[in-house]
Coordinates of C-alpha atoms in Angstrom, one line a residue:
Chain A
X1 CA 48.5 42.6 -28.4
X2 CA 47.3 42.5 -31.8
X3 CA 50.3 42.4 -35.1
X4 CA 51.1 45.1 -36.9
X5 CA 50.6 45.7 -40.3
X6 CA 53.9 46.5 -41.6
X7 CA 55.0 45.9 -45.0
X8 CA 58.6 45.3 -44.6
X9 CA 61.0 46.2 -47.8
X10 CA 58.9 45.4 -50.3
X11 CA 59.7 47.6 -53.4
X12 CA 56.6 49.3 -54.6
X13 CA 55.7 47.3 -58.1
X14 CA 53.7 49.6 -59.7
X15 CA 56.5 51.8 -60.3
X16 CA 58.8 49.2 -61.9
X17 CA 55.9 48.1 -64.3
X18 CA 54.9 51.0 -65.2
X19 CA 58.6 52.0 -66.3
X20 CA 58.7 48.7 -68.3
X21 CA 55.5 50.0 -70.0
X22 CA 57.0 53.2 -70.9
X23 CA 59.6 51.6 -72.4
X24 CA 57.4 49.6 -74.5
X25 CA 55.4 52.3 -75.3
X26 CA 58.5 54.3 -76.6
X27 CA 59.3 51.0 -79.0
X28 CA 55.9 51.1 -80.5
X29 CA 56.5 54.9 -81.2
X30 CA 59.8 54.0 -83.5
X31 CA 58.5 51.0 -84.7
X32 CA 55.2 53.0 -85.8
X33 CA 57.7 55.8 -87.7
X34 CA 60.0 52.8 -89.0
X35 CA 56.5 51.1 -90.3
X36 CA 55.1 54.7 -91.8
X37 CA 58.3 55.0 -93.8
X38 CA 58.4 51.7 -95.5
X39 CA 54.6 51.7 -96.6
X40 CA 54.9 55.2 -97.9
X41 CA 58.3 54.4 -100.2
X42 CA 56.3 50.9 -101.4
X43 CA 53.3 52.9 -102.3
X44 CA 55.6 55.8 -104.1
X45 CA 58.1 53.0 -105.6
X46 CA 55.0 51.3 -107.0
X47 CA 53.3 54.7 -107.9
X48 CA 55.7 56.3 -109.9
X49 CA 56.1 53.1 -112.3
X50 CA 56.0 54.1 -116.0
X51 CA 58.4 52.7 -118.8
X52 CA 57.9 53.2 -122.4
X53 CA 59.8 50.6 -124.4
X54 CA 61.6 52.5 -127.3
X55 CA 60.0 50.3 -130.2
X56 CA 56.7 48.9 -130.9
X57 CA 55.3 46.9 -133.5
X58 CA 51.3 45.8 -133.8
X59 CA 50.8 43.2 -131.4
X60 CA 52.1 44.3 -128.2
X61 CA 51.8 47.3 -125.9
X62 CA 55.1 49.1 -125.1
X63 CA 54.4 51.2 -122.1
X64 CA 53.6 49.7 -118.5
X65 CA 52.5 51.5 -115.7
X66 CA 51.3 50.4 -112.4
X67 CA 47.2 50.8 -112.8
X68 CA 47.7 48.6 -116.0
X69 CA 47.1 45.6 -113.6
X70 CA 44.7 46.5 -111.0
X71 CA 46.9 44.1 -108.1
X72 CA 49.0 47.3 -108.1
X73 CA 46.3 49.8 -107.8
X74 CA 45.0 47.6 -104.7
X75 CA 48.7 47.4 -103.4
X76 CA 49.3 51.2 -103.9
X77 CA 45.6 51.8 -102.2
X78 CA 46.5 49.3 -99.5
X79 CA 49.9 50.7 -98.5
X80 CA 48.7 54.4 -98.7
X81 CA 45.8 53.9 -96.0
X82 CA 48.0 52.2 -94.2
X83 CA 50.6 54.5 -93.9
X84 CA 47.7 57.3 -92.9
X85 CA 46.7 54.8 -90.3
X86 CA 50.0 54.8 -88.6
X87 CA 50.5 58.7 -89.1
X88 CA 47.4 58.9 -87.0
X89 CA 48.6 56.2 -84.5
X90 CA 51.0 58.0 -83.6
X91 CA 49.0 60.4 -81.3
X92 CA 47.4 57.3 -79.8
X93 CA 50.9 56.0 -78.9
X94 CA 52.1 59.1 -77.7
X95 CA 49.3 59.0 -75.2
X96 CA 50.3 55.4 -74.4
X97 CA 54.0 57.2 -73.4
X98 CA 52.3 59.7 -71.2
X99 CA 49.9 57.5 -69.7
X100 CA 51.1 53.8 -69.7
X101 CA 48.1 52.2 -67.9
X102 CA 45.7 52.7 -70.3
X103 CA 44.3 49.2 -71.4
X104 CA 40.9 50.0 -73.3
X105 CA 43.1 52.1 -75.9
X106 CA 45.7 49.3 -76.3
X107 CA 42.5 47.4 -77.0
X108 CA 41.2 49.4 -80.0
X109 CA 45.1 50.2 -81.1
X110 CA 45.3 46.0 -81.5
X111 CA 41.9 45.9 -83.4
X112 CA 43.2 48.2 -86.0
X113 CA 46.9 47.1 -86.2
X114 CA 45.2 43.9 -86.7
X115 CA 43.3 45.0 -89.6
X116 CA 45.8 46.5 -91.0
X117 CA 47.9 44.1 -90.5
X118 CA 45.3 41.7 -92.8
X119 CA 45.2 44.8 -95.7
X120 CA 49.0 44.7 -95.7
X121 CA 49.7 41.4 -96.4
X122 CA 46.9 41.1 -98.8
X123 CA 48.1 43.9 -100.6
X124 CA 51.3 42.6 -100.7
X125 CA 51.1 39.1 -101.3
X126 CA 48.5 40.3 -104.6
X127 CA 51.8 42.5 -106.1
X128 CA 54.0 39.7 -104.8
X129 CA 51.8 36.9 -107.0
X130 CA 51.6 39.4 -110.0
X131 CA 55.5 40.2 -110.1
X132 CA 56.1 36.4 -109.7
X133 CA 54.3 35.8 -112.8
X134 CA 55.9 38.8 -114.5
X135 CA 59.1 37.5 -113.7
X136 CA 58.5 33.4 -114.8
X137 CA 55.6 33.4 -116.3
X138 CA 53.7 30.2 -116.9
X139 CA 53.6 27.7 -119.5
X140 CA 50.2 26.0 -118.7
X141 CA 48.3 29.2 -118.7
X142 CA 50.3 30.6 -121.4
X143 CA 50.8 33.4 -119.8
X144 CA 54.4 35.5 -120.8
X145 CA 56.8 36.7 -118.7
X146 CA 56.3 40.8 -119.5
X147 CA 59.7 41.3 -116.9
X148 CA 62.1 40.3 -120.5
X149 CA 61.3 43.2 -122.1
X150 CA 60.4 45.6 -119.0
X151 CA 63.6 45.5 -117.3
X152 CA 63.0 48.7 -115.3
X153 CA 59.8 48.5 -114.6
X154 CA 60.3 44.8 -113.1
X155 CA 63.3 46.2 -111.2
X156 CA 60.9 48.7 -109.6
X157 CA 57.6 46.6 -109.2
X158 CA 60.1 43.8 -107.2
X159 CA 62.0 46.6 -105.3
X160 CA 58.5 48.3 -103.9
X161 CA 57.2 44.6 -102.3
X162 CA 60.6 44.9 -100.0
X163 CA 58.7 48.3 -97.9
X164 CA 55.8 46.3 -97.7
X165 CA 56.9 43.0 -96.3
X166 CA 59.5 45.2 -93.8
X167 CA 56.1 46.9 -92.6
X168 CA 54.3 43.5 -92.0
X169 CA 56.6 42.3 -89.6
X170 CA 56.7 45.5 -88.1
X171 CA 53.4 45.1 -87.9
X172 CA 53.4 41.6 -86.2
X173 CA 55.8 43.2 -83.9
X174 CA 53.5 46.2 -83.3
X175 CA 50.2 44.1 -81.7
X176 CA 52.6 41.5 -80.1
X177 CA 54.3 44.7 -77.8
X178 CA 50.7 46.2 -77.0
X179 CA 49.1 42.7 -76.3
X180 CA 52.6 42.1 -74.0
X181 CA 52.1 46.4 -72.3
X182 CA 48.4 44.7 -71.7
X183 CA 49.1 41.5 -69.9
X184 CA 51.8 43.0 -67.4
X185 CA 50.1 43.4 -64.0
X186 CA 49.4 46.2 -62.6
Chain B
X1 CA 39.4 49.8 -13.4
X2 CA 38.5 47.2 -15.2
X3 CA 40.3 46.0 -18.2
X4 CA 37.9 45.4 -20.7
X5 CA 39.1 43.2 -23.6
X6 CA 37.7 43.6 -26.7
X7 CA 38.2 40.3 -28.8
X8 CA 38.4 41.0 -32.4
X9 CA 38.6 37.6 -34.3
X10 CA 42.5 37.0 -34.6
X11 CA 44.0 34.6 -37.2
X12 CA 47.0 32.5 -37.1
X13 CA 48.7 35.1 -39.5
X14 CA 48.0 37.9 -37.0
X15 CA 49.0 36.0 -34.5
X16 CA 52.7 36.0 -36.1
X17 CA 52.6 39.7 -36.6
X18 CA 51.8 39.6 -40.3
X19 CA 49.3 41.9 -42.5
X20 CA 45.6 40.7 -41.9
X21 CA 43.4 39.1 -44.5
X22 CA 41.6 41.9 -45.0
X23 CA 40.7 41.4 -48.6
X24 CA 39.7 37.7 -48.3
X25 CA 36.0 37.6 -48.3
X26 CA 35.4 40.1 -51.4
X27 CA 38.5 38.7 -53.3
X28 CA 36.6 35.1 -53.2
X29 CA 33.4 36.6 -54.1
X30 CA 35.4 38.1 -56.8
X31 CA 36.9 34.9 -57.8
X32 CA 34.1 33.3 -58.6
X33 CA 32.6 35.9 -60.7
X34 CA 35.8 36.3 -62.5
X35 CA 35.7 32.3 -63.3
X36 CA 32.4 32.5 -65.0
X37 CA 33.0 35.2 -67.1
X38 CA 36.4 33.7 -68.4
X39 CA 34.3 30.3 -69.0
X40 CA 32.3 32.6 -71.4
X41 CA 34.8 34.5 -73.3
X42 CA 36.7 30.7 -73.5
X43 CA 33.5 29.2 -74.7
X44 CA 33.0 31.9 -77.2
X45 CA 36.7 31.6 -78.0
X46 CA 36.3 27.7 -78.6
X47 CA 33.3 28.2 -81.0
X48 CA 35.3 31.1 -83.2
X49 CA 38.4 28.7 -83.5
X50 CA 36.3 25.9 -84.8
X51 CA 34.5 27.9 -87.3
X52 CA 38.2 29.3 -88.4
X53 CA 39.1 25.8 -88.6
X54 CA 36.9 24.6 -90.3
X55 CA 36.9 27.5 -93.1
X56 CA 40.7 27.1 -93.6
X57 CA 40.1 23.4 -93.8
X58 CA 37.3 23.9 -96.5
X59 CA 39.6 26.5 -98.3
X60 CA 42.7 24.1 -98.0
X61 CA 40.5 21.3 -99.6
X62 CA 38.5 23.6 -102.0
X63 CA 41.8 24.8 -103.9
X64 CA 43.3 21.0 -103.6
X65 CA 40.9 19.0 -105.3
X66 CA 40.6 21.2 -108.2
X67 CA 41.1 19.0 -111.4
X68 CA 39.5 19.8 -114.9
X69 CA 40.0 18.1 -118.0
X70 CA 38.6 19.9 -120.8
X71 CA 37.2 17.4 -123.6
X72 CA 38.3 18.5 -126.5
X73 CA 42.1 19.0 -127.7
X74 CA 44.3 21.3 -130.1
X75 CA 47.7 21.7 -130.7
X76 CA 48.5 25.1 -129.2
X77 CA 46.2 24.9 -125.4
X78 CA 46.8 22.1 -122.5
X79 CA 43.5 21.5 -121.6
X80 CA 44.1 20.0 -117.9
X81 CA 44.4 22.1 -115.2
X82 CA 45.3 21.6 -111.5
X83 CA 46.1 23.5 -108.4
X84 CA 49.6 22.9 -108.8
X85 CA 50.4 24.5 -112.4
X86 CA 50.3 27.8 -110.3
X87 CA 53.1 28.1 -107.6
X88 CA 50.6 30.5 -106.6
X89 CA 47.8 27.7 -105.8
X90 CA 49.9 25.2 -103.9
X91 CA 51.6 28.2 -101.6
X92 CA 47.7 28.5 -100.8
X93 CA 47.1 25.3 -100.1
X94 CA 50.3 24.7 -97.7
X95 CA 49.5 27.6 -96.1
X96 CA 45.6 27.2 -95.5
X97 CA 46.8 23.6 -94.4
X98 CA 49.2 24.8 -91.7
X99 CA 46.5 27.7 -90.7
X100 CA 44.1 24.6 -90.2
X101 CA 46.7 22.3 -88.2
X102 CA 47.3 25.3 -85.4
X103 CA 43.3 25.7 -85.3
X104 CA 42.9 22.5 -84.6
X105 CA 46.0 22.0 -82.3
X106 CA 44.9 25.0 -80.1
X107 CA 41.4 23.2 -80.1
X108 CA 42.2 21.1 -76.6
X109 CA 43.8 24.1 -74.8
X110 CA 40.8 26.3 -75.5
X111 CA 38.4 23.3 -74.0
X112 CA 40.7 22.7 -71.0
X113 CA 40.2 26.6 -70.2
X114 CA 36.5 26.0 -70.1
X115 CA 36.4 23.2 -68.0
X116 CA 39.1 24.3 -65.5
X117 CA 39.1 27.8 -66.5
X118 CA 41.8 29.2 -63.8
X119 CA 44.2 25.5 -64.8
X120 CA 47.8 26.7 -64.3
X121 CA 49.8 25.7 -67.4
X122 CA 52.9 23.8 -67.9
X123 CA 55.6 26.7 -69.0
X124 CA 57.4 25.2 -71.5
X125 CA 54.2 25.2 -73.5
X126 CA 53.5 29.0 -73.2
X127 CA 55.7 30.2 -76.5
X128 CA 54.7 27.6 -79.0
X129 CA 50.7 27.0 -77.8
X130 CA 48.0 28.7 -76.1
X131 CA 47.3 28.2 -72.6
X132 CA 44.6 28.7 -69.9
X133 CA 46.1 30.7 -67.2
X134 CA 49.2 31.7 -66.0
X135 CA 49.5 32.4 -62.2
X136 CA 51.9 35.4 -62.4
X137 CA 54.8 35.3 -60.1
X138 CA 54.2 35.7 -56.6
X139 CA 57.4 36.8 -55.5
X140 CA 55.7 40.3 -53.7
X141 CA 54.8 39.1 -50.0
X142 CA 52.4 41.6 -50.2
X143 CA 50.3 40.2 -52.7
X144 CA 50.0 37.0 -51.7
X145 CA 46.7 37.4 -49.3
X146 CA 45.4 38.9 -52.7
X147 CA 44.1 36.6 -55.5
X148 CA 46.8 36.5 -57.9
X149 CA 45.8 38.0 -61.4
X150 CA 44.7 34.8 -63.9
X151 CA 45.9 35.9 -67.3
X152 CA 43.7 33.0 -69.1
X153 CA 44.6 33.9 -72.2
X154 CA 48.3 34.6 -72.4
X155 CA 50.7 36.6 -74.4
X156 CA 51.1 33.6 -77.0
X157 CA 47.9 33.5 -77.6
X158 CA 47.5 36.8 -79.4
X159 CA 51.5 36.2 -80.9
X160 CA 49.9 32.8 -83.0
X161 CA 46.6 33.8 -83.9
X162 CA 48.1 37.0 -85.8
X163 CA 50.6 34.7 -87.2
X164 CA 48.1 32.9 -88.5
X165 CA 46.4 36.2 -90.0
X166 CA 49.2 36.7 -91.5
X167 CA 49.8 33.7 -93.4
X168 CA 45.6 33.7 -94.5
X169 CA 45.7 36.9 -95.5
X170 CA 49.2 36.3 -97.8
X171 CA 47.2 33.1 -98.8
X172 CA 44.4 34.7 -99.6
X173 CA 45.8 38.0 -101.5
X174 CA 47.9 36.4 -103.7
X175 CA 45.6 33.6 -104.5
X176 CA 42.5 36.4 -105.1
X177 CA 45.2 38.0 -107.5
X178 CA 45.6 35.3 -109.8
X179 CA 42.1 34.4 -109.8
X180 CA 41.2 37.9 -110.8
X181 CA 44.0 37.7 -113.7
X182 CA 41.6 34.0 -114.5
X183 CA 38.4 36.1 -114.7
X184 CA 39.3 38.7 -116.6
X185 CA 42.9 38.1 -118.4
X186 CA 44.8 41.3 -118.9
X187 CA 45.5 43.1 -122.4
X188 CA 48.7 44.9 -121.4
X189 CA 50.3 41.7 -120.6
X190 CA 48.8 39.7 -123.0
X191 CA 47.4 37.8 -120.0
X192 CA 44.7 35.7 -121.9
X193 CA 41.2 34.8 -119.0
X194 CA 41.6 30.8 -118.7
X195 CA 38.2 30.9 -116.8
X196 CA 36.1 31.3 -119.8
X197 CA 37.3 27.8 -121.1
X198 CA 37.9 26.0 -116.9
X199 CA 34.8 27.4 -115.8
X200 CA 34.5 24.6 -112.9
X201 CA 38.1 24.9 -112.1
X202 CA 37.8 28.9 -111.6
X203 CA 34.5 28.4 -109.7
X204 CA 36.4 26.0 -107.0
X205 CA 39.2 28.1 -107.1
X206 CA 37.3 30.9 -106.3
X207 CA 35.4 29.9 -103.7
X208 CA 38.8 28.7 -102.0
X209 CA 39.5 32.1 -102.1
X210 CA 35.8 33.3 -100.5
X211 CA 36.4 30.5 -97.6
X212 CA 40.0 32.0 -97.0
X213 CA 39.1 35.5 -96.4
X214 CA 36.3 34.7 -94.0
X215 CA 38.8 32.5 -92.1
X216 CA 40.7 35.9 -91.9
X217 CA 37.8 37.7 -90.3
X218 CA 37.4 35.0 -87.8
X219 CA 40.9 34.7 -86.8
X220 CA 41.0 38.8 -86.5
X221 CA 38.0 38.4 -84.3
X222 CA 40.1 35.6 -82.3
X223 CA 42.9 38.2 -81.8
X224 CA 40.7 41.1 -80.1
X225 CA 38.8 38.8 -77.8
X226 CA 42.1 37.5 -76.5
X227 CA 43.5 40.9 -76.4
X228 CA 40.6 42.3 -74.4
X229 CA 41.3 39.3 -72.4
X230 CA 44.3 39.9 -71.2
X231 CA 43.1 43.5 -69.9
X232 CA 43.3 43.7 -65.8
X233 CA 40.1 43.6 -64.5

């Protein structure tokens, strides 16, 4: 008599991972809103910059605004395409919640997050160099330290670079969940 | 009436009452095919971590050796300049340095995938390097007559390489920032353009820069191929 073949109480695994992958799925969603916020209030923070010192004499200019150094017209480009990036992500990861097998989407979703991820950091480590300078300066270069008269408009330029940073490890974070939703066995 | 018996080819597994190996024939041919693609995509992942390497090394050493001594002297200029009179320089430096030492860490592992492409790995080396395969648990019964999945790129794989991205890119930006400020000074700030008096200086410092972002583009490329490689197939 030939064996049956039974499969005795084996839990059906497709089920569990697929759960697990939902799960991730819903993480990526929040982390993709938490990142959208923090881009957009850099690139507003940095946008809306524009402090007019009240007194002037001949030498030096009085009123600073963000596009006087291009670094924060990058940084302000930078953070706004990214944040319209991961507005339109977000259908892509809603899909992922419906349908958590998909692995050629996952794919393209870590291509771009990966780009993004590169334009981010640029972005920000530019604005970062620039408001280091404005806040010490440098001796060899002679170049002055513009943050000892602009007070509020250092405050603001330091404050924005916090958003950006916040959405590069959320972006880290991002391409690590998708690359862990694409190695799980189905 | 005669008893005809048919004999259908019975295995010691079906003997004991257990599934048959039905899947055994295809899953081998399968096998094989699935080794020599992941020998490509290794080989191609070999030769994309050496070119990174070797960018972020010529970057790390561009920006490092800079020295320039202008000739001539007065009393309000210093007329020496060096990667390390910018903060900005010598964060470049450390970090094109530590992009280059992972590169060339993660060098061996990517050759030991090509020559034993389906190697299991040690575990505790899966979080901090890249390994070839990882034979996923075979707890299920009923995938064991199955050939297991070989993720030959694994999870820390993609996790380092965008680490590294990271750390270029921020390497890269800020350094490209000052450099610009070099070129072309800045009136608002009273920013005066050193390059026009270091013009060797700038030039090495700016193809530091150059070098840097193309190790970028290489290591982005590195973090897609694995992705894609970790897909089912």
């Amino acid at each position: 008599m030939k064996g049956v073949a039974v499969e005795l109480g084996v839990k059906d695994p497709s089920v569990r991972r697929t759960g697990v992958n939902r799960g991730v799925a819903v993480i990526d969603f929040i982390l993709r809103i938490i990142a959208i916020t923090a881009t957009l209030a850099s690139a507003i923070a940095m946008g809306t910059t524009d402090e007019t010192l009240p007194f002037f004499t001949q030498f030096i200019r009085f009123r600073a605004k963000y596009d006087d150094l291009p670094m924060f017209t990058f940084f302000v480009v930078a953070n706004s395409i990214a944040s319209a990036y991961l507005v339109l992500s977000l259908a892509l990861s809603i899909f992922h919640i419906i349908k958590s097998g998909a692995q050629n989407s996952r794919v393209v979703l870590i291509f771009f997050d990966a780009g993004m991820l590169a334009l981010v950091s640029a972005g920000a480590s530019a604005a970062a160099a620039i408001v280091y300078l404005a806040h010490k300066g440098n001796t060899r270069t002679n170049w002055f330290a513009i943050c000892q008269q602009f007070n509020s408009f250092c405050e603001r330029i330091s404050g924005s670079l916090i958003g950006s940073f916040v959405a590069m490890v959320v972006l880290i974070l991002l391409i690590l969940l998708s690359a862990a939703a694409l190695s799980r066995r189905y | 009436m005669e008893k005809t018996e048919v004999e259908v080819g019975e295995t010691s597994r079906e003997r004991k009452g257990k599934a048959p190996l039905l899947a055994e024939t295809p899953a081998a041919l399968g096998h094989a095919r699935a080794s020599g693609y992941k020998r490509g995509v290794s080989i191609f992942d070999l030769i994309l971590r050496i070119c990174a390497a070797a960018a972020a090394l010529g970057a790390a050493v561009a920006m490092g050796t800079t020295q320039q001594t202008l000739p001539f002297f007065t009393q309000f200029f210093q007329f020496q300049a060096s990667y390390d009179d910018l903060p900005t320089f010598s964060f470049f430096v450390i970090a094109m340095a530590i992009v280059t030492g992972y590169l060339v860490l993660s060098i061996p592992f990517s050759i030991v995938c090509i020559v034993r492409p389906l190697a299991k790995a040690p575990r505790f080396l899966l979080i901090l390097f890249d390994t070839c395969a990882n034979v996923e648990d075979i707890d299920d019964m009923s995938q064991t007559f199955i050939t297991p999945q070989h993720k030959f790129l694994t999870l820390s794989n993609v996790n380092d390489v965008q680490l590294a991205v990271a750390l270029a890119t921020s390497a890269g930006g800020s350094s490209a920032a000052i450099v610009y400020l070099a070129h072309n000074g800045n009136s608002g700030a009273n920013w005066l353009a050193i390059c026009q008096q270091f013009d060797n200086f700038c030039q090495r410092v700016s193809g530091a820069v150059v070098a840097a972002f193309i190790t970028v583009v290489l290591l982005i490329l590195l973090v897609v191929l694995s992705a894609a490689a970790l897909r089912k197939h």
